Amino acid sequence: EDQVTQSPEALRLQEGESSSLNCSYTVSGLRGLFWYRQDPGKGPEFLFTLYSAGEEKEKERLKATLTKKESFLHITAPKPEDSATYLCAVRTISSGSARQLTFGSGTQLTVLP
Amino acid sequence: GAVVSQHPSWVICKSGTSVKIECRSLDFQATTMFWYRQFPKQSLMLMATSNEGSKATYEQGVEKDKFLINHASLTLSTLTVTSAHPEDSSFYICSARTTGGGGYTFGSGTRLTVV
C-alpha cells in the first residue's frame, strides 16, 4: 500500500526564517510527486510536480527537491502570506488508468510578522 | 488555465435530508473527476473516481448508496449525500484531470454541516 508521510505537522516561523518541509513516501512505483498549497476553506492550489530523483523546481520563495525516498519543500525568507497548509501527494503504478493521487496529511505553516 | 467550479461553498442541512454538491469544468472537458473528503487538520481522502458516462469507482469503506456520484456530462459531476447524518459533516472537494497545472485541478470545496 502506498504511504505518504509529511513532517512536521505544524511549523511556526518568523518572517525571513528559512526552513524545509518533508514528505517521505513508500510506494510501489512513483509516477509523480506533487506539492500543493491549501488555504483554510479552499481547495488545493498546485505548486510543483517532480518525476525523478534529483529533480528540482523553483517558484518564488519555494523550491522542491526529490530523492528516491522523500521530497523537500524549501521555503526561503518566508512572508506571512506564505502561511498555509502544504500538501504532498503521489501518483504511482497502483493509481492505474485513473491516475488518482494519494495525499499526505499536510504541514500547517504559520509565518509570523 | 483550467477551472473547476464547485457549488455550494457551504451548506447546512438537517439530519435525514439529502444534499447535492456540483462540480463543473468551465473551460475544458473533464472525462475523469475525483471526489475527496477532508476532516479538520487531516488530509484529503479519496472517496471515489468518476468517469463520464459510467459508474463511479468507490474506495474501500465508502458507502455507494450514501454517496451518490453522477458524471453524466463532460463538464458536470455531482455528489449527493443521501440521508445525511452529523458524522457526514466534512469538507468535500472535487478534482478533475487536466492537461496543465500538474494534471489536476481542484474545486474550491464544500463545507457540509449536518445538524
Coordinates of N, CA, C and O in Angstrom, one line a residue, chain B residues 3-115:
Chain B
V3 N -10.3 25.6 -14.9 CA -11.0 25.9 -13.7 C -12.1 24.9 -13.4 O -12.9 24.6 -14.3
V4 N -12.2 24.5 -12.2 CA -13.3 23.7 -11.7 C -14.1 24.5 -10.7 O -13.6 24.9 -9.7
S5 N -15.4 24.7 -11.1 CA -16.3 25.5 -10.2 C -17.1 24.5 -9.3 O -17.8 23.7 -9.9
Q6 N -17.0 24.7 -8.0 CA -17.7 23.8 -7.1 C -18.7 24.6 -6.3 O -18.4 25.7 -5.7
H7 N -20.0 24.1 -6.2 CA -21.0 24.7 -5.5 C -21.9 23.7 -4.8 O -22.1 22.6 -5.3
P8 N -22.4 24.1 -3.6 CA -22.2 25.3 -2.9 C -20.9 25.3 -2.2 O -20.3 24.3 -2.0
S9 N -20.4 26.5 -1.7 CA -19.2 26.5 -1.0 C -19.5 26.1 0.5 O -18.5 25.6 1.2
W10 N -20.7 26.3 0.9 CA -21.0 25.7 2.3 C -22.5 25.5 2.3 O -23.3 26.1 1.6
V11 N -22.9 24.5 3.1 CA -24.3 24.1 3.2 C -24.6 23.5 4.6 O -23.7 22.8 5.1
I12 N -25.7 23.9 5.1 CA -26.1 23.4 6.4 C -27.5 22.6 6.2 O -28.4 23.2 5.5
C13 N -27.6 21.4 6.6 CA -28.8 20.7 6.3 C -29.2 19.9 7.6 O -28.4 19.7 8.5
K14 N -30.4 19.5 7.6 CA -31.0 18.8 8.7 C -30.7 17.3 8.6 O -30.6 16.8 7.4
S15 N -30.5 16.6 9.7 CA -30.2 15.2 9.7 C -31.4 14.5 9.0 O -32.5 14.8 9.2
G16 N -31.0 13.6 8.0 CA -32.0 12.8 7.3 C -32.3 13.3 5.9 O -32.9 12.6 5.1
T17 N -31.9 14.5 5.6 CA -32.1 15.1 4.3 C -30.9 14.8 3.4 O -29.9 14.3 3.8
S18 N -31.1 15.1 2.1 CA -30.0 14.9 1.1 C -29.5 16.2 0.6 O -30.2 17.2 0.6
V19 N -28.2 16.2 0.3 CA -27.5 17.4 -0.2 C -26.8 17.0 -1.5 O -26.1 16.0 -1.5
K20 N -26.9 17.9 -2.5 CA -26.2 17.7 -3.7 C -25.1 18.8 -3.9 O -25.3 20.0 -3.7
I21 N -23.9 18.3 -4.2 CA -22.8 19.2 -4.5 C -22.4 19.0 -6.0 O -22.3 17.9 -6.5
E22 N -22.2 20.2 -6.6 CA -21.9 20.2 -8.1 C -20.5 20.6 -8.3 O -20.0 21.6 -7.7
C23 N -19.9 20.0 -9.3 CA -18.6 20.4 -9.8 C -18.6 20.5 -11.3 O -19.0 19.6 -12.0
R24 N -18.3 21.7 -11.8 CA -18.3 22.0 -13.3 C -16.9 22.4 -13.8 O -16.3 23.2 -13.1
S25 N -16.6 21.8 -14.8 CA -15.3 22.2 -15.5 C -15.7 23.3 -16.5 O -16.6 23.1 -17.3
L26 N -15.1 24.5 -16.3 CA -15.6 25.7 -17.0 C -15.0 25.8 -18.4 O -15.7 26.4 -19.3
D27 N -13.8 25.4 -18.6 CA -13.2 25.7 -19.9 C -12.5 24.4 -20.5 O -11.6 24.6 -21.3
F28 N -12.9 23.3 -20.0 CA -12.3 22.1 -20.5 C -13.3 20.9 -20.3 O -14.2 21.0 -19.5
Q29 N -13.0 19.8 -20.9 CA -13.8 18.6 -20.7 C -13.2 17.7 -19.7 O -12.0 17.3 -19.9
A30 N -13.9 17.4 -18.7 CA -13.4 16.5 -17.6 C -13.9 15.1 -17.7 O -15.0 14.8 -17.3
T31 N -13.1 14.3 -18.3 CA -13.6 12.9 -18.5 C -13.5 12.1 -17.2 O -14.2 11.2 -17.0
T32 N -12.6 12.5 -16.3 CA -12.4 11.9 -15.0 C -12.4 12.9 -13.9 O -11.8 13.9 -14.0
M33 N -13.2 12.6 -12.9 CA -13.3 13.5 -11.7 C -13.1 12.7 -10.5 O -13.5 11.5 -10.4
F34 N -12.5 13.3 -9.5 CA -12.2 12.6 -8.2 C -13.0 13.4 -7.1 O -13.0 14.6 -7.1
W35 N -13.5 12.7 -6.2 CA -14.2 13.3 -5.1 C -13.4 12.9 -3.8 O -13.2 11.7 -3.5
Y36 N -13.1 13.9 -3.0 CA -12.4 13.8 -1.8 C -13.2 14.3 -0.6 O -14.0 15.1 -0.7
R37 N -12.8 13.8 0.6 CA -13.4 14.2 1.8 C -12.2 14.6 2.7 O -11.2 13.9 2.8
Q38 N -12.4 15.7 3.5 CA -11.3 16.2 4.3 C -11.8 16.6 5.7 O -12.7 17.5 5.8
F39 N -11.4 15.9 6.7 CA -11.7 16.3 8.1 C -10.7 17.4 8.6 O -9.6 17.5 8.0
P40 N -11.1 18.1 9.6 CA -10.3 19.2 10.1 C -8.9 18.8 10.4 O -8.7 17.7 11.0
K41 N -7.9 19.5 9.9 CA -6.5 19.2 10.1 C -6.1 17.8 9.6 O -5.1 17.3 10.1
Q42 N -6.8 17.3 8.7 CA -6.4 16.0 8.1 C -6.3 16.1 6.6 O -6.6 17.2 6.1
S43 N -5.8 15.1 6.0 CA -5.5 15.2 4.6 C -6.8 14.8 3.8 O -7.8 14.5 4.3
L44 N -6.6 14.9 2.5 CA -7.7 14.6 1.5 C -7.8 13.1 1.4 O -6.8 12.4 1.1
M45 N -8.9 12.5 1.6 CA -9.1 11.1 1.5 C -10.0 10.9 0.2 O -11.1 11.4 0.2
L46 N -9.5 10.1 -0.7 CA -10.2 9.9 -1.9 C -11.5 9.0 -1.6 O -11.4 8.0 -0.9
M47 N -12.6 9.5 -2.1 CA -13.9 8.8 -1.9 C -14.2 7.9 -3.1 O -14.6 6.8 -3.0
A48 N -14.1 8.5 -4.3 CA -14.5 7.9 -5.5 C -13.9 8.5 -6.7 O -13.5 9.7 -6.7
T49 N -13.8 7.8 -7.8 CA -13.4 8.3 -9.1 C -14.5 8.1 -10.0 O -15.1 7.0 -10.1
S50 N -14.9 9.1 -10.7 CA -16.0 9.0 -11.7 C -15.5 9.3 -13.1 O -14.7 10.2 -13.3
N51 N -16.0 8.5 -14.0 CA -15.7 8.7 -15.5 C -17.0 9.0 -16.2 O -18.0 8.4 -15.9
E52 N -17.0 10.0 -17.1 CA -18.2 10.4 -17.8 C -18.9 9.2 -18.4 O -18.2 8.5 -19.1
G53 N -20.1 9.1 -18.1 CA -21.0 8.1 -18.8 C -20.9 6.7 -18.2 O -21.5 5.8 -18.7
S54 N -20.1 6.6 -17.1 CA -20.0 5.2 -16.5 C -20.2 5.4 -15.0 O -20.1 6.5 -14.4
K55 N -20.3 4.2 -14.3 CA -20.5 4.2 -12.9 C -19.2 4.6 -12.2 O -18.1 4.3 -12.7
A56 N -19.3 5.2 -11.0 CA -18.2 5.7 -10.3 C -17.5 4.5 -9.6 O -18.2 3.5 -9.3
T57 N -16.2 4.6 -9.4 CA -15.5 3.6 -8.6 C -15.2 4.1 -7.2 O -14.6 5.2 -7.1
Y58 N -15.8 3.4 -6.3 CA -15.7 3.9 -4.9 C -14.5 3.2 -4.2 O -14.2 2.1 -4.4
E59 N -13.9 4.0 -3.3 CA -12.8 3.5 -2.4 C -13.4 2.6 -1.4 O -14.6 2.7 -1.0
Q60 N -12.5 1.7 -0.9 CA -13.0 0.8 0.2 C -13.5 1.5 1.4 O -12.8 2.5 1.8
G61 N -14.6 1.1 1.9 CA -15.2 1.8 3.1 C -16.2 2.9 2.8 O -16.8 3.4 3.7
V62 N -16.3 3.3 1.5 CA -17.2 4.4 1.2 C -18.5 3.8 0.7 O -18.5 2.9 -0.2
E63 N -19.6 4.2 1.3 CA -20.9 3.6 1.0 C -21.4 4.2 -0.3 O -21.7 5.4 -0.4
K64 N -21.6 3.3 -1.3 CA -22.1 3.7 -2.6 C -23.5 4.3 -2.5 O -23.8 5.2 -3.3
D65 N -24.3 3.7 -1.7 CA -25.7 4.2 -1.6 C -25.9 5.5 -0.9 O -26.9 6.1 -1.0
K66 N -24.9 5.8 -0.1 CA -25.0 7.0 0.7 C -24.4 8.2 -0.1 O -24.9 9.3 0.0
F67 N -23.3 8.0 -0.8 CA -22.7 9.0 -1.5 C -22.8 8.7 -3.0 O -22.0 8.0 -3.6
L68 N -23.9 9.3 -3.6 CA -24.2 9.0 -5.0 C -23.5 10.0 -5.9 O -23.5 11.2 -5.7
I69 N -22.7 9.4 -6.8 CA -22.0 10.2 -7.8 C -22.5 10.0 -9.2 O -22.7 8.9 -9.6
N70 N -22.7 11.2 -9.8 CA -23.2 11.2 -11.2 C -22.3 12.0 -12.1 O -22.0 13.1 -11.7
H71 N -21.9 11.4 -13.2 CA -21.0 12.2 -14.1 C -21.5 12.0 -15.5 O -21.0 11.3 -16.3
A72 N -22.7 12.7 -15.7 CA -23.5 12.5 -16.9 C -23.0 13.2 -18.1 O -23.3 12.9 -19.2
S73 N -22.1 14.3 -17.8 CA -21.6 15.0 -19.0 C -20.1 15.3 -18.8 O -19.6 15.1 -17.7
L74 N -19.5 15.8 -19.8 CA -18.0 16.0 -19.7 C -17.7 17.3 -18.9 O -16.5 17.6 -18.7
T75 N -18.7 18.0 -18.5 CA -18.5 19.2 -17.7 C -19.1 19.3 -16.4 O -19.0 20.2 -15.6
L76 N -19.8 18.2 -16.0 CA -20.5 18.2 -14.7 C -20.5 16.9 -14.0 O -20.8 15.8 -14.6
S77 N -20.1 16.9 -12.8 CA -20.1 15.8 -11.9 C -20.8 16.2 -10.6 O -20.5 17.3 -10.1
T78 N -21.6 15.4 -10.0 CA -22.3 15.7 -8.8 C -22.1 14.6 -7.8 O -22.0 13.4 -8.1
L79 N -22.1 15.1 -6.5 CA -22.0 14.2 -5.4 C -23.3 14.5 -4.5 O -23.5 15.6 -4.1
T80 N -24.1 13.5 -4.3 CA -25.3 13.6 -3.5 C -25.1 12.8 -2.2 O -24.8 11.6 -2.2
V81 N -25.1 13.5 -1.1 CA -25.0 12.8 0.2 C -26.5 12.6 0.7 O -27.3 13.5 0.9
T82 N -26.9 11.3 0.7 CA -28.2 10.9 1.0 C -28.4 10.7 2.5 O -27.5 10.2 3.1
S83 N -29.6 11.0 3.0 CA -29.9 10.8 4.4 C -28.7 11.1 5.3 O -28.2 10.3 6.0
A84 N -28.4 12.4 5.2 CA -27.2 12.9 5.9 C -27.3 12.8 7.4 O -28.4 13.0 7.9
H85 N -26.2 12.5 8.0 CA -26.1 12.5 9.5 C -25.0 13.4 9.9 O -24.1 13.7 9.1
P86 N -25.0 13.7 11.2 CA -23.9 14.6 11.7 C -22.5 14.1 11.4 O -21.6 14.9 11.1
E87 N -22.3 12.8 11.4 CA -21.0 12.3 11.1 C -20.5 12.5 9.6 O -19.4 12.3 9.3
D88 N -21.5 12.9 8.8 CA -21.2 13.2 7.4 C -20.6 14.6 7.2 O -20.2 15.0 6.1
S89 N -20.7 15.4 8.3 CA -20.2 16.8 8.3 C -18.7 16.7 8.0 O -17.9 16.1 8.6
S90 N -18.3 17.5 6.9 CA -16.9 17.4 6.5 C -16.8 18.5 5.4 O -17.7 19.2 5.0
F91 N -15.5 18.5 4.9 CA -15.2 19.4 3.7 C -15.0 18.4 2.5 O -14.2 17.5 2.5
Y92 N -15.8 18.7 1.5 CA -15.8 17.8 0.3 C -15.2 18.6 -0.9 O -15.6 19.7 -1.1
I93 N -14.3 18.0 -1.5 CA -13.5 18.6 -2.6 C -13.5 17.7 -3.9 O -13.3 16.5 -3.8
C94 N -13.8 18.3 -5.0 CA -13.7 17.6 -6.3 C -12.4 18.0 -7.0 O -11.8 19.1 -6.8
S95 N -12.0 17.1 -7.9 CA -10.8 17.4 -8.7 C -11.0 16.8 -10.1 O -11.6 15.7 -10.2
A96 N -10.5 17.4 -11.1 CA -10.6 16.9 -12.4 C -9.2 16.8 -13.0 O -8.3 17.6 -12.7
R97 N -9.0 15.8 -13.8 CA -7.7 15.7 -14.5 C -7.7 16.6 -15.7 O -8.6 16.8 -16.5
T98 N -6.6 17.4 -15.8 CA -6.4 18.3 -16.9 C -5.1 18.2 -17.5 O -4.2 17.4 -17.0
T99 N -4.8 19.0 -18.5 CA -3.5 18.9 -19.2 C -2.5 19.8 -18.6 O -1.3 19.6 -18.7
G100 N -2.9 20.8 -17.8 CA -2.0 21.8 -17.2 C -2.0 21.6 -15.7 O -2.7 20.8 -15.1
G101 N -1.3 22.6 -15.0 CA -1.4 22.6 -13.6 C -1.0 21.4 -12.9 O -1.5 21.0 -11.8
G102 N 0.0 20.6 -13.4 CA 0.4 19.4 -12.8 C -0.6 18.2 -13.2 O -0.3 17.1 -12.8
G103 N -1.6 18.5 -13.9 CA -2.5 17.4 -14.3 C -3.8 17.3 -13.5 O -4.6 16.5 -13.9
Y104 N -3.9 18.1 -12.5 CA -5.1 18.0 -11.7 C -5.6 19.4 -11.3 O -4.8 20.2 -10.9
T105 N -6.9 19.7 -11.4 CA -7.4 21.0 -11.0 C -8.5 20.7 -9.9 O -9.3 19.8 -10.1
F106 N -8.4 21.4 -8.8 CA -9.3 21.2 -7.7 C -10.4 22.3 -7.6 O -10.2 23.4 -8.0
G107 N -11.6 21.9 -7.2 CA -12.6 22.8 -6.9 C -12.3 23.5 -5.6 O -11.3 23.1 -4.9
S108 N -13.1 24.5 -5.2 CA -12.8 25.3 -4.0 C -13.4 24.6 -2.7 O -13.1 25.1 -1.6
G109 N -14.1 23.5 -2.9 CA -14.5 22.8 -1.7 C -15.9 23.2 -1.3 O -16.4 24.3 -1.5
T110 N -16.6 22.3 -0.6 CA -17.9 22.5 0.0 C -17.9 22.1 1.5 O -17.5 20.9 1.8
R111 N -18.2 23.0 2.4 CA -18.2 22.7 3.8 C -19.7 22.2 4.1 O -20.6 23.0 4.0
L112 N -19.9 21.0 4.4 CA -21.2 20.4 4.8 C -21.3 20.3 6.3 O -20.4 19.6 6.9
T113 N -22.3 20.9 6.8 CA -22.6 20.7 8.2 C -24.0 20.1 8.4 O -25.0 20.7 7.9
V114 N -24.1 19.0 9.0 CA -25.4 18.3 9.2 C -25.8 18.5 10.7 O -25.1 18.1 11.6
V115 N -27.0 19.1 10.9 CA -27.4 19.4 12.3 C -28.6 18.5 12.7 O -29.3 18.0 11.8

